[in-house]
Amino acid sequence: MLRVSNYINGELTAPAAGRYLENVDPSTGRVYSQVPDSDGDDVEQAVAAAERAFAQWSTTPAAERSRIMLQIADLIEQRLEEFARAECVDNGKPLSLARCLDIPRAVQNFRFFATAILHTQSQTHVTDGAALNYTLRGPRGIVGLISPWNLPLYLLSWKVAPALATGNTIVAKPSEVTPMTAYLLSQVCRQAGLPAGVLNIVHGPGASAGAAITAHRKITTISFTGGTVTGREIAKAAAPLFKKVSLEMGGKNPTIVFADAAMDQAIEQSLRAAFANQGQVCLCGSRIFVEQAAYDAFLEPFVAAAKALKVGDPLEAETDQGALVSKAQLEKVCHYVNLAREEGGEILCGGAPPPPISNRCKGGFFYQPTVVTGLGADCRVNQEEIFGPVATIMPFRSEDEVLAYANGTPYGLSASLFTQDLGRAHRLAQRIEAGTVWINCWLLRDLRVPFGGMKQSGLGREGGEEALRFFTEPKNVCLAVGECETVSKQGRAASEPRQ
Ligand code: NAD
């Protein structure tokens, strides 16, 4: 059976303790590979390798770092089909989605940051005639990157690429639930000539391998994407060590449809927002609010479209909805749909796993796209992140009412608005508590924009300039340029208390 290896000091290595976890194909429910059950010893080795590699990588010219990263991007692209299949089998997502979204985006992440570092600027501040200040930005050292299972390579590379580009060395831990494309990435990095120890990938559970990364004194910086509960644990572990931390966490995102919206577009985009990747995208719009006047016009075609989504074998081309990532995730979704019933919700479609979809997939973790109405905005189903193919629909009557609903959860990751009234769209975009607001679209991404969440959805931002700043330490260098007299006057003036 295929065994995933750690990637430490440029070598594909077995876990120090020799223990492995079973890795399940969610479309069949069967174990198909093994993933290292790494612990603190493996992290220790990875940190030692990253420490050795730092002096050289941090002083490697940007053009050379860029060249190696572009080579990594090219090699992933050349093996796109292999990567996409690996993501599909590991995660349960449709192969078509992995082919057109996950893997191309990983390629883009490397290209984006590989070229960004060739075009950076630094700041200067001229202090009257006395001094010239300039800002140096250097790498932070060894950084710890921890990523989730829903978009495995997409989100891992979204951290690895800016951290590498800015000259840091890395100890990364992908989700133990979906390790396969990170393993393929380690092969590609070797082939691309990434120097040993620059990127180290330690596979294993959060409680052992992940916690060892966040607790390690030599890891200066933690970039985490995952659930809010885990984010809180990481923040607690990192705080006494004064680590720089970026947390991308859960969401309970609203989709708001006004009666004047282009209804076909609103339905199509809301459907995508609710059910893409089986509803397992942090940005999924799982709470849909529709203005009363358009409620019926929205509801009927939306439910019909949800029913028409084909739940099927992720490897088949016509499949819209693959498997959920794990048995635990399937059980969580079942639990929340039962809770929706208990809370008085009406299930308009779905509400159960589908009948066995094929002989191959009879043990898989499938669930039908589910639409629930009749729930209040404050009930648990509308407050807690389900992370599955479950959307609720609620009517509203005014802008203020829907704004209160939209902002009425502890989360603040993203929101989508559908309206033809630009004034209203901008007004609401300003008042919605979310890191991203889409108007008449969903998940339209530009890698240059700040990405992240407010409230319990996140701390810090990724993307473009934000990521380059996060992974670097600014240093002010102040050079006296004036005559001695001017300089000492300036110095005295600055240090004298102002009256
Ligand atoms: P998770 O929090 O369970 O795990 C995420 C990662 O953290 C995994 O690699 C895991 O092994 C590790 N981990 C777990 N416990 C740890 C600990 N104590 N110390 C260090 N590391 C630990 O999340 P998940 O179930 O893999 O992913 C789903 C969640 O991720 C959802 O809540 C989703 O909203 C969120 N997510 C957020 C974004 C975003 O950009 N905001 C993107 C994708 C997913």
Coordinates of C-alpha atoms and ligand atoms in Angstrom, one line a residue:
M1 CA 0.0 0.0 0.0
L2 CA 1.3 3.5 -0.9
R3 CA 3.0 5.2 2.0
V4 CA 3.3 9.0 2.1
S5 CA 6.6 10.2 3.3
N6 CA 7.7 13.3 5.3
Y7 CA 9.9 15.7 3.4
I8 CA 12.7 16.7 5.7
N9 CA 16.1 18.2 4.7
G10 CA 15.4 17.5 1.1
E11 CA 14.8 13.8 1.6
L12 CA 11.6 11.8 1.6
T13 CA 11.7 10.3 5.1
A14 CA 9.8 7.9 7.2
P15 CA 8.4 9.2 10.6
A16 CA 10.9 8.9 13.4
A17 CA 8.7 6.6 15.5
G18 CA 7.7 4.5 12.4
R19 CA 4.0 5.0 13.0
Y20 CA 1.4 5.5 10.3
L21 CA -2.2 6.6 10.1
E22 CA -4.7 5.1 7.7
N23 CA -5.7 7.3 4.8
V24 CA -9.2 6.8 3.5
D25 CA -10.6 7.4 0.0
P26 CA -13.9 9.1 1.0
S27 CA -15.6 8.0 -2.2
T28 CA -15.3 4.4 -1.3
G29 CA -14.8 4.5 2.5
R30 CA -11.7 2.3 2.1
V31 CA -8.2 2.8 3.3
Y32 CA -6.0 3.3 0.3
S33 CA -2.7 4.7 1.7
Q34 CA -0.8 5.5 4.9
V35 CA 0.2 8.8 6.2
P36 CA 3.0 9.4 8.7
D37 CA 1.8 9.7 12.3
S38 CA 4.6 12.2 13.0
D39 CA 5.3 13.8 16.3
G40 CA 7.6 16.3 18.1
D41 CA 10.7 14.3 17.0
D42 CA 9.9 14.7 13.3
V43 CA 9.2 18.4 13.9
E44 CA 12.5 18.7 15.7
Q45 CA 14.4 17.3 12.7
A46 CA 12.4 19.5 10.3
V47 CA 13.3 22.6 12.4
A48 CA 17.0 21.7 12.5
A49 CA 17.0 21.3 8.7
A50 CA 15.1 24.6 8.2
E51 CA 17.6 26.3 10.6
R52 CA 20.6 25.0 8.6
A53 CA 19.0 26.1 5.3
F54 CA 18.1 29.6 6.4
A55 CA 21.4 31.4 6.0
Q56 CA 21.7 30.4 2.4
W57 CA 18.1 30.7 1.3
S58 CA 17.5 34.0 3.0
T59 CA 20.5 35.5 1.1
T60 CA 19.7 33.8 -2.2
P61 CA 19.0 36.5 -4.8
A62 CA 15.3 37.1 -5.4
A63 CA 15.7 36.2 -9.1
E64 CA 17.1 32.8 -8.2
R65 CA 14.3 32.1 -5.6
S66 CA 11.9 33.2 -8.3
R67 CA 13.4 30.9 -10.9
I68 CA 13.1 27.8 -8.6
M69 CA 9.5 28.7 -7.7
L70 CA 8.6 29.1 -11.3
Q71 CA 10.1 25.7 -12.0
I72 CA 7.9 24.2 -9.2
A73 CA 4.9 25.8 -10.8
D74 CA 5.8 24.4 -14.2
L75 CA 6.4 20.9 -12.8
I76 CA 3.0 20.9 -11.1
E77 CA 1.4 22.0 -14.3
Q78 CA 3.1 19.3 -16.2
R79 CA 1.7 16.7 -13.8
L80 CA -1.7 18.5 -13.5
E81 CA -3.7 15.3 -14.2
E82 CA -1.8 13.3 -11.6
F83 CA -2.2 16.0 -9.0
A84 CA -5.9 16.5 -9.7
R85 CA -6.6 12.7 -9.4
A86 CA -4.7 12.6 -6.2
E87 CA -6.7 15.5 -4.8
C88 CA -9.9 13.9 -6.0
V89 CA -9.2 10.5 -4.4
D90 CA -7.8 12.0 -1.2
N91 CA -10.6 14.5 -0.6
G92 CA -13.7 13.2 -2.5
K93 CA -14.1 16.3 -4.6
P94 CA -15.1 16.0 -8.2
L95 CA -12.1 15.4 -10.4
S96 CA -13.4 18.2 -12.7
L97 CA -13.1 20.7 -9.8
A98 CA -9.6 19.6 -8.9
R99 CA -8.6 20.0 -12.5
C100 CA -10.0 23.4 -13.1
L101 CA -9.7 24.9 -9.6
D102 CA -7.5 23.3 -7.0
I103 CA -4.4 22.5 -9.0
P104 CA -4.4 25.4 -11.4
R105 CA -4.7 27.7 -8.4
A106 CA -1.7 26.0 -6.7
V107 CA 0.3 26.7 -9.9
Q108 CA -0.9 30.3 -9.9
N109 CA 0.1 30.7 -6.2
F110 CA 3.7 29.8 -7.0
R111 CA 3.8 32.0 -10.1
F112 CA 2.1 34.9 -8.4
F113 CA 4.6 35.2 -5.6
A114 CA 7.6 34.1 -7.7
T115 CA 7.1 37.1 -9.9
A116 CA 5.8 39.5 -7.1
I117 CA 9.2 39.5 -5.4
L118 CA 10.8 40.8 -8.6
H119 CA 8.6 43.9 -8.4
T120 CA 8.7 45.0 -4.8
Q121 CA 9.5 48.5 -3.5
S122 CA 10.8 49.6 -0.2
Q123 CA 9.9 52.8 1.6
T124 CA 12.1 55.8 2.3
H125 CA 11.3 58.7 4.7
V126 CA 13.4 61.8 4.4
T127 CA 13.6 63.7 7.8
D128 CA 13.9 67.3 6.8
G129 CA 17.6 67.9 6.0
A130 CA 18.8 65.6 8.7
A131 CA 18.3 62.0 7.8
L132 CA 17.3 59.5 5.3
N133 CA 15.3 56.6 6.6
Y134 CA 14.7 53.5 4.6
T135 CA 12.9 50.3 5.4
L136 CA 14.5 46.9 5.0
R137 CA 12.2 43.9 4.9
G138 CA 13.9 40.6 5.7
P139 CA 12.5 37.1 6.2
R140 CA 11.2 36.2 9.6
G141 CA 13.2 33.0 9.9
I142 CA 11.6 29.6 10.3
V143 CA 7.9 29.7 9.7
G144 CA 5.2 27.1 10.6
L145 CA 2.4 26.6 8.1
I146 CA -0.6 24.6 9.0
S147 CA -3.4 23.9 6.5
P148 CA -6.8 22.2 6.3
W149 CA -8.3 19.4 4.1
N150 CA -10.9 21.2 2.1
L151 CA -8.7 22.8 -0.6
P152 CA -5.5 20.9 0.3
L153 CA -2.8 22.0 -2.2
Y154 CA -4.6 25.3 -3.0
L155 CA -4.3 26.5 0.6
L156 CA -1.0 24.9 1.4
S157 CA 0.7 26.6 -1.6
W158 CA -1.1 29.9 -0.7
K159 CA 1.2 29.9 2.3
V160 CA 4.3 28.1 1.1
A161 CA 4.7 30.4 -2.0
P162 CA 4.9 33.8 -0.2
A163 CA 6.9 32.3 2.7
L164 CA 9.5 30.8 0.2
A165 CA 9.5 33.9 -2.0
T166 CA 10.4 36.2 0.9
G167 CA 13.4 34.0 2.0
N168 CA 12.0 32.1 4.9
T169 CA 12.5 28.4 5.6
I170 CA 9.5 26.4 6.3
V171 CA 8.1 23.6 8.5
A172 CA 4.6 22.8 7.0
K173 CA 1.9 20.5 8.1
P174 CA -0.9 19.7 5.7
S175 CA -4.1 18.1 7.0
E176 CA -3.6 14.5 8.0
V177 CA -6.9 13.8 6.2
T178 CA -5.6 14.9 2.8
P179 CA -1.8 14.5 2.7
M180 CA -1.4 13.3 -0.9
T181 CA -0.8 16.4 -3.0
A182 CA 1.6 17.8 -0.4
Y183 CA 3.5 14.6 -0.8
L184 CA 3.5 15.1 -4.6
L185 CA 4.7 18.7 -4.0
S186 CA 7.7 17.4 -2.0
Q187 CA 8.6 15.3 -5.0
V188 CA 8.3 18.3 -7.3
C189 CA 10.4 20.5 -5.0
R190 CA 13.2 17.9 -5.2
Q191 CA 13.0 17.9 -8.9
A192 CA 13.0 21.7 -9.2
G193 CA 16.2 21.9 -7.2
L194 CA 14.8 23.6 -4.1
P195 CA 17.8 23.4 -1.7
A196 CA 17.5 20.9 1.1
G197 CA 15.8 22.1 4.3
V198 CA 14.2 25.1 2.7
L199 CA 10.7 23.5 2.7
N200 CA 10.1 20.7 5.1
I201 CA 6.7 18.9 5.2
V202 CA 5.8 16.9 8.3
H203 CA 2.6 14.9 8.0
G204 CA 0.5 13.9 11.0
P205 CA -2.2 14.8 13.5
G206 CA -2.8 18.4 14.7
A207 CA -2.6 17.4 18.4
S208 CA 1.0 16.0 18.0
A209 CA 2.7 17.3 14.8
G210 CA 0.7 20.5 14.6
A211 CA 1.0 21.3 18.3
A212 CA 4.8 20.7 18.2
I213 CA 5.1 23.3 15.4
T214 CA 3.1 25.9 17.2
A215 CA 5.0 25.3 20.5
H216 CA 8.5 25.2 18.9
R217 CA 10.6 28.1 20.2
K218 CA 12.6 28.4 17.0
I219 CA 9.5 28.8 14.8
T220 CA 8.9 32.5 14.8
T221 CA 5.8 32.7 12.8
I222 CA 2.6 30.7 12.3
S223 CA 0.2 30.8 9.4
F224 CA -2.8 28.7 10.0
T225 CA -6.0 27.9 8.1
G226 CA -8.6 25.7 9.7
G227 CA -11.4 25.7 12.2
T228 CA -12.0 28.5 14.8
V229 CA -11.6 26.1 17.7
T230 CA -8.2 25.0 16.5
G231 CA -7.3 28.6 15.8
R232 CA -8.0 29.5 19.4
E233 CA -5.7 26.7 20.6
I234 CA -2.9 27.9 18.3
A235 CA -3.3 31.5 19.4
K236 CA -3.0 30.3 23.0
A237 CA 0.1 28.3 22.3
A238 CA 1.7 31.1 20.3
A239 CA 1.0 34.1 22.6
P240 CA 3.5 33.4 25.4
L241 CA 6.2 32.9 22.8
F242 CA 5.2 36.2 21.0
K243 CA 5.0 34.5 17.7
K244 CA 3.6 36.4 14.7
V245 CA 0.3 34.6 13.9
S246 CA -2.1 34.7 11.0
L247 CA -5.3 32.8 11.5
E248 CA -7.8 32.0 8.7
M249 CA -10.8 30.3 10.3
G250 CA -14.4 29.3 9.9
G251 CA -17.3 31.1 8.4
K252 CA -21.1 31.3 8.3
N253 CA -21.4 33.5 5.3
P254 CA -24.6 35.2 4.1
T255 CA -25.8 35.4 0.6
I256 CA -28.3 38.3 0.2
V257 CA -30.6 38.5 -2.7
F258 CA -32.7 41.6 -3.3
A259 CA -35.9 41.5 -5.4
D260 CA -34.2 43.7 -8.1
A261 CA -31.4 41.2 -8.7
A262 CA -30.8 39.6 -12.0
M263 CA -32.6 36.5 -10.7
D264 CA -31.0 33.8 -12.9
Q265 CA -27.5 35.0 -12.1
A266 CA -28.4 35.3 -8.4
I267 CA -29.8 31.7 -8.3
E268 CA -26.8 30.3 -10.3
Q269 CA -24.2 32.0 -8.1
S270 CA -26.1 31.3 -4.8
L271 CA -26.2 27.6 -5.8
R272 CA -22.5 27.5 -6.4
A273 CA -21.9 29.4 -3.2
A274 CA -23.9 26.9 -1.2
F275 CA -22.8 23.6 -2.7
A276 CA -19.3 24.0 -4.3
N277 CA -16.9 21.3 -3.1
Q278 CA -19.9 19.8 -1.3
G279 CA -20.3 23.0 0.8
Q280 CA -16.8 22.5 2.2
V281 CA -15.4 25.9 1.3
C282 CA -14.8 28.4 4.1
L283 CA -16.4 31.0 1.8
C284 CA -19.5 29.0 1.1
G285 CA -22.8 31.0 1.4
S286 CA -24.8 28.7 3.7
R287 CA -27.3 31.3 4.9
I288 CA -29.4 32.7 2.0
F289 CA -31.5 35.7 2.7
V290 CA -34.1 36.6 -0.1
E291 CA -36.1 39.8 -0.1
Q292 CA -39.8 38.9 0.6
A293 CA -41.0 40.2 -2.8
A294 CA -38.8 37.8 -4.7
Y295 CA -38.9 34.9 -2.2
D296 CA -41.1 32.6 -4.3
A297 CA -39.4 33.5 -7.5
F298 CA -36.1 32.5 -6.0
L299 CA -37.1 29.5 -3.9
E300 CA -38.6 27.2 -6.5
P301 CA -35.9 27.4 -9.1
F302 CA -33.2 27.3 -6.5
V303 CA -34.6 24.0 -5.0
A304 CA -35.1 22.6 -8.5
A305 CA -31.4 23.4 -9.3
A306 CA -30.2 21.9 -6.0
K307 CA -32.2 18.7 -6.8
A308 CA -30.7 18.6 -10.2
L309 CA -27.1 18.6 -9.0
K310 CA -25.7 15.1 -9.7
V311 CA -24.2 13.4 -6.6
G312 CA -21.9 10.8 -8.0
D313 CA -18.5 9.2 -8.3
P314 CA -16.0 12.0 -8.0
L315 CA -14.0 10.4 -10.9
E316 CA -16.9 10.7 -13.3
A317 CA -17.1 13.7 -15.6
E318 CA -20.8 14.5 -15.0
T319 CA -20.5 14.5 -11.2
D320 CA -21.4 17.8 -9.6
Q321 CA -21.2 16.7 -6.0
G322 CA -18.6 14.2 -4.8
A323 CA -18.1 12.7 -1.4
L324 CA -17.7 14.5 1.9
V325 CA -14.1 14.3 3.1
S326 CA -14.6 11.8 5.9
K327 CA -17.0 9.7 7.9
A328 CA -16.7 12.3 10.7
Q329 CA -17.7 15.1 8.4
L330 CA -20.7 13.1 7.1
E331 CA -21.8 12.5 10.7
K332 CA -21.5 16.2 11.4
V333 CA -23.7 17.0 8.5
C334 CA -26.3 14.4 9.5
H335 CA -26.3 15.8 13.0
Y336 CA -26.9 19.4 11.8
V337 CA -29.7 18.3 9.5
N338 CA -31.4 16.5 12.4
L339 CA -30.9 19.6 14.5
A340 CA -32.6 21.6 11.7
R341 CA -35.6 19.3 11.9
E342 CA -35.7 19.7 15.7
E343 CA -35.4 23.4 15.4
G344 CA -38.5 23.4 13.3
G345 CA -36.9 23.6 9.8
E346 CA -38.6 22.3 6.7
I347 CA -36.3 20.2 4.5
L348 CA -37.2 21.1 0.9
C349 CA -34.7 18.7 -0.7
G350 CA -31.9 16.4 0.3
G351 CA -31.8 15.8 4.1
A352 CA -30.2 12.3 3.7
P353 CA -27.4 10.5 2.0
P354 CA -28.3 9.4 -1.5
P355 CA -29.1 5.8 -2.4
P356 CA -25.9 3.9 -3.2
I357 CA -24.5 5.6 -6.3
S358 CA -22.4 2.7 -7.6
N359 CA -20.9 -0.5 -6.6
R360 CA -17.5 1.1 -6.3
C361 CA -18.8 4.0 -4.1
K362 CA -21.3 2.1 -2.0
G363 CA -19.2 2.7 1.2
G364 CA -18.5 6.4 0.4
F365 CA -19.4 9.4 2.4
F366 CA -22.0 11.1 0.2
Y367 CA -24.8 13.5 1.2
Q368 CA -27.5 15.1 -1.0
P369 CA -27.6 18.9 -1.4
T370 CA -30.0 20.0 1.2
V371 CA -32.2 23.1 1.4
V372 CA -33.9 24.1 4.6
T373 CA -36.5 26.8 5.2
G374 CA -38.6 28.0 8.2
L375 CA -35.7 28.5 10.6
G376 CA -34.9 31.7 12.6
A377 CA -31.6 33.5 12.1
D378 CA -30.6 32.8 15.7
C379 CA -31.0 29.1 15.8
R380 CA -27.9 26.9 16.0
V381 CA -28.2 25.7 12.4
N382 CA -27.9 29.3 11.3
Q383 CA -25.2 30.2 13.8
E384 CA -22.7 27.3 13.7
E385 CA -20.5 26.3 10.8
I386 CA -21.7 23.1 9.3
F387 CA -19.2 22.8 6.4
G388 CA -21.4 20.6 4.2
P389 CA -24.0 20.7 1.5
V390 CA -26.7 22.4 3.6
A391 CA -28.2 25.8 2.9
T392 CA -30.9 27.6 4.7
I393 CA -33.2 30.2 3.0
M394 CA -34.9 33.0 4.9
P395 CA -37.0 36.0 3.8
F396 CA -36.3 39.6 4.8
R397 CA -38.2 42.9 4.3
S398 CA -35.6 45.7 4.7
E399 CA -32.0 46.5 4.3
D400 CA -31.6 47.0 8.1
E401 CA -33.3 43.7 8.8
V402 CA -31.0 41.7 6.5
L403 CA -27.9 43.6 7.7
A404 CA -28.7 42.5 11.3
Y405 CA -29.1 38.9 10.1
A406 CA -25.9 39.0 8.1
N407 CA -23.9 40.4 11.0
G408 CA -25.6 38.4 13.6
T409 CA -23.1 35.5 13.9
P410 CA -19.7 35.3 15.6
Y411 CA -18.1 34.9 12.1
G412 CA -17.2 37.5 9.5
L413 CA -15.4 35.9 6.6
S414 CA -17.3 36.7 3.4
A415 CA -20.7 37.8 2.1
S416 CA -22.4 38.0 -1.3
L417 CA -25.0 40.6 -2.4
F418 CA -27.2 40.4 -5.4
T419 CA -28.9 43.6 -6.5
Q420 CA -29.0 46.0 -9.4
D421 CA -29.0 49.0 -7.1
L422 CA -25.4 50.1 -6.9
G423 CA -26.0 52.6 -4.2
R424 CA -27.4 49.9 -2.0
A425 CA -24.7 47.5 -2.8
H426 CA -21.9 49.9 -1.8
R427 CA -23.9 51.0 1.3
L428 CA -24.3 47.4 2.5
A429 CA -20.7 46.4 1.5
Q430 CA -19.5 49.0 3.9
R431 CA -21.7 47.9 6.8
I432 CA -21.4 44.1 6.4
E433 CA -18.9 42.6 8.9
A434 CA -16.9 40.4 6.6
G435 CA -13.3 40.4 5.1
T436 CA -14.7 40.0 1.6
V437 CA -17.9 41.2 0.1
W438 CA -18.9 40.1 -3.4
I439 CA -21.4 42.0 -5.4
N440 CA -23.3 40.0 -8.0
C441 CA -20.8 37.2 -7.8
W442 CA -19.2 34.6 -5.6
L443 CA -15.6 33.4 -5.2
L444 CA -14.3 35.8 -7.9
R445 CA -10.7 36.0 -6.7
D446 CA -7.8 38.3 -7.5
L447 CA -4.6 37.2 -5.8
R448 CA -3.5 40.8 -5.1
V449 CA -6.4 41.6 -2.8
P450 CA -6.3 41.2 1.0
F451 CA -7.9 38.0 2.0
G452 CA -9.2 37.0 5.5
G453 CA -11.9 37.3 8.0
M454 CA -13.2 39.6 10.8
K455 CA -14.4 38.6 14.2
Q456 CA -14.0 34.8 14.8
S457 CA -13.2 34.1 11.2
G458 CA -9.7 35.4 11.3
L459 CA -6.8 37.4 12.4
G460 CA -4.6 39.1 9.8
R461 CA -4.8 38.9 6.1
E462 CA -3.3 36.8 3.3
G463 CA -2.9 37.6 -0.4
G464 CA -0.7 39.9 -2.4
E465 CA 1.2 42.6 -0.5
E466 CA -0.4 41.4 2.8
A467 CA 1.3 38.0 2.6
L468 CA 4.6 39.6 1.6
R469 CA 4.4 41.8 4.7
F470 CA 3.3 39.0 7.0
F471 CA 6.3 36.8 6.1
T472 CA 8.8 39.7 6.5
E473 CA 10.1 41.8 9.3
P474 CA 10.4 45.5 8.7
K475 CA 13.5 47.3 9.9
N476 CA 14.1 51.0 9.9
V477 CA 17.6 52.2 9.0
C478 CA 18.2 55.8 9.8
L479 CA 21.2 57.5 8.1
A480 CA 22.2 61.0 9.3
V481 CA 22.7 63.1 6.2
G482 CA 22.8 66.7 7.5
E483 CA 25.6 68.8 8.8
C484 CA 26.6 67.8 12.3
E485 CA 24.9 70.8 13.7
T486 CA 21.6 70.1 11.9
V487 CA 21.7 66.5 13.0
S488 CA 22.3 67.2 16.7
K489 CA 19.6 70.0 16.6
Q490 CA 17.1 67.5 15.0
G491 CA 18.1 64.8 17.5
R492 CA 17.6 67.2 20.4
A493 CA 14.3 68.5 19.1
A494 CA 13.0 65.0 18.7
S495 CA 14.1 63.8 22.1
E496 CA 12.9 67.0 23.9
P497 CA 9.4 66.7 25.3
R498 CA 6.9 68.8 23.3
Q499 CA 5.2 71.5 25.3
Ligands
NAD1 P1 -8.9 21.9 11.6 O1 -8.9 23.2 12.4 O2 -9.5 20.7 12.2 O3 -7.5 21.5 11.1 C1 -6.7 22.4 10.3 C2 -5.2 22.0 10.5 O4 -4.9 22.3 11.8 C3 -4.9 20.6 10.2 O5 -3.7 20.5 9.6 C4 -4.9 20.0 11.6 O6 -4.1 18.8 11.7 C5 -4.2 21.1 12.4 N1 -4.4 21.1 13.8 C6 -5.5 20.6 14.5 N2 -5.3 20.8 15.8 C7 -4.2 21.4 16.0 C8 -3.4 21.9 17.1 N3 -3.9 21.8 18.3 N4 -2.3 22.6 16.9 C9 -1.8 22.7 15.7 N5 -2.4 22.3 14.5 C10 -3.6 21.7 14.7 O7 -9.7 22.3 10.3 P2 -10.2 21.3 9.1 O8 -11.3 20.5 9.7 O9 -9.0 20.7 8.5 O10 -10.7 22.4 8.1 C11 -12.0 22.9 8.1 C12 -12.1 24.3 8.7 O11 -11.2 25.1 8.1 C13 -13.4 24.9 8.6 O12 -13.8 25.5 9.8 C14 -13.2 26.0 7.5 O13 -14.1 27.1 7.6 C15 -11.8 26.4 7.8 N6 -11.2 27.0 6.6 C16 -11.0 28.4 6.6 C17 -10.4 29.0 5.5 C18 -10.2 30.5 5.5 O14 -9.5 30.9 4.6 N7 -10.7 31.2 6.5 C19 -10.1 28.2 4.4 C20 -10.4 26.9 4.4 C21 -10.9 26.3 5.5

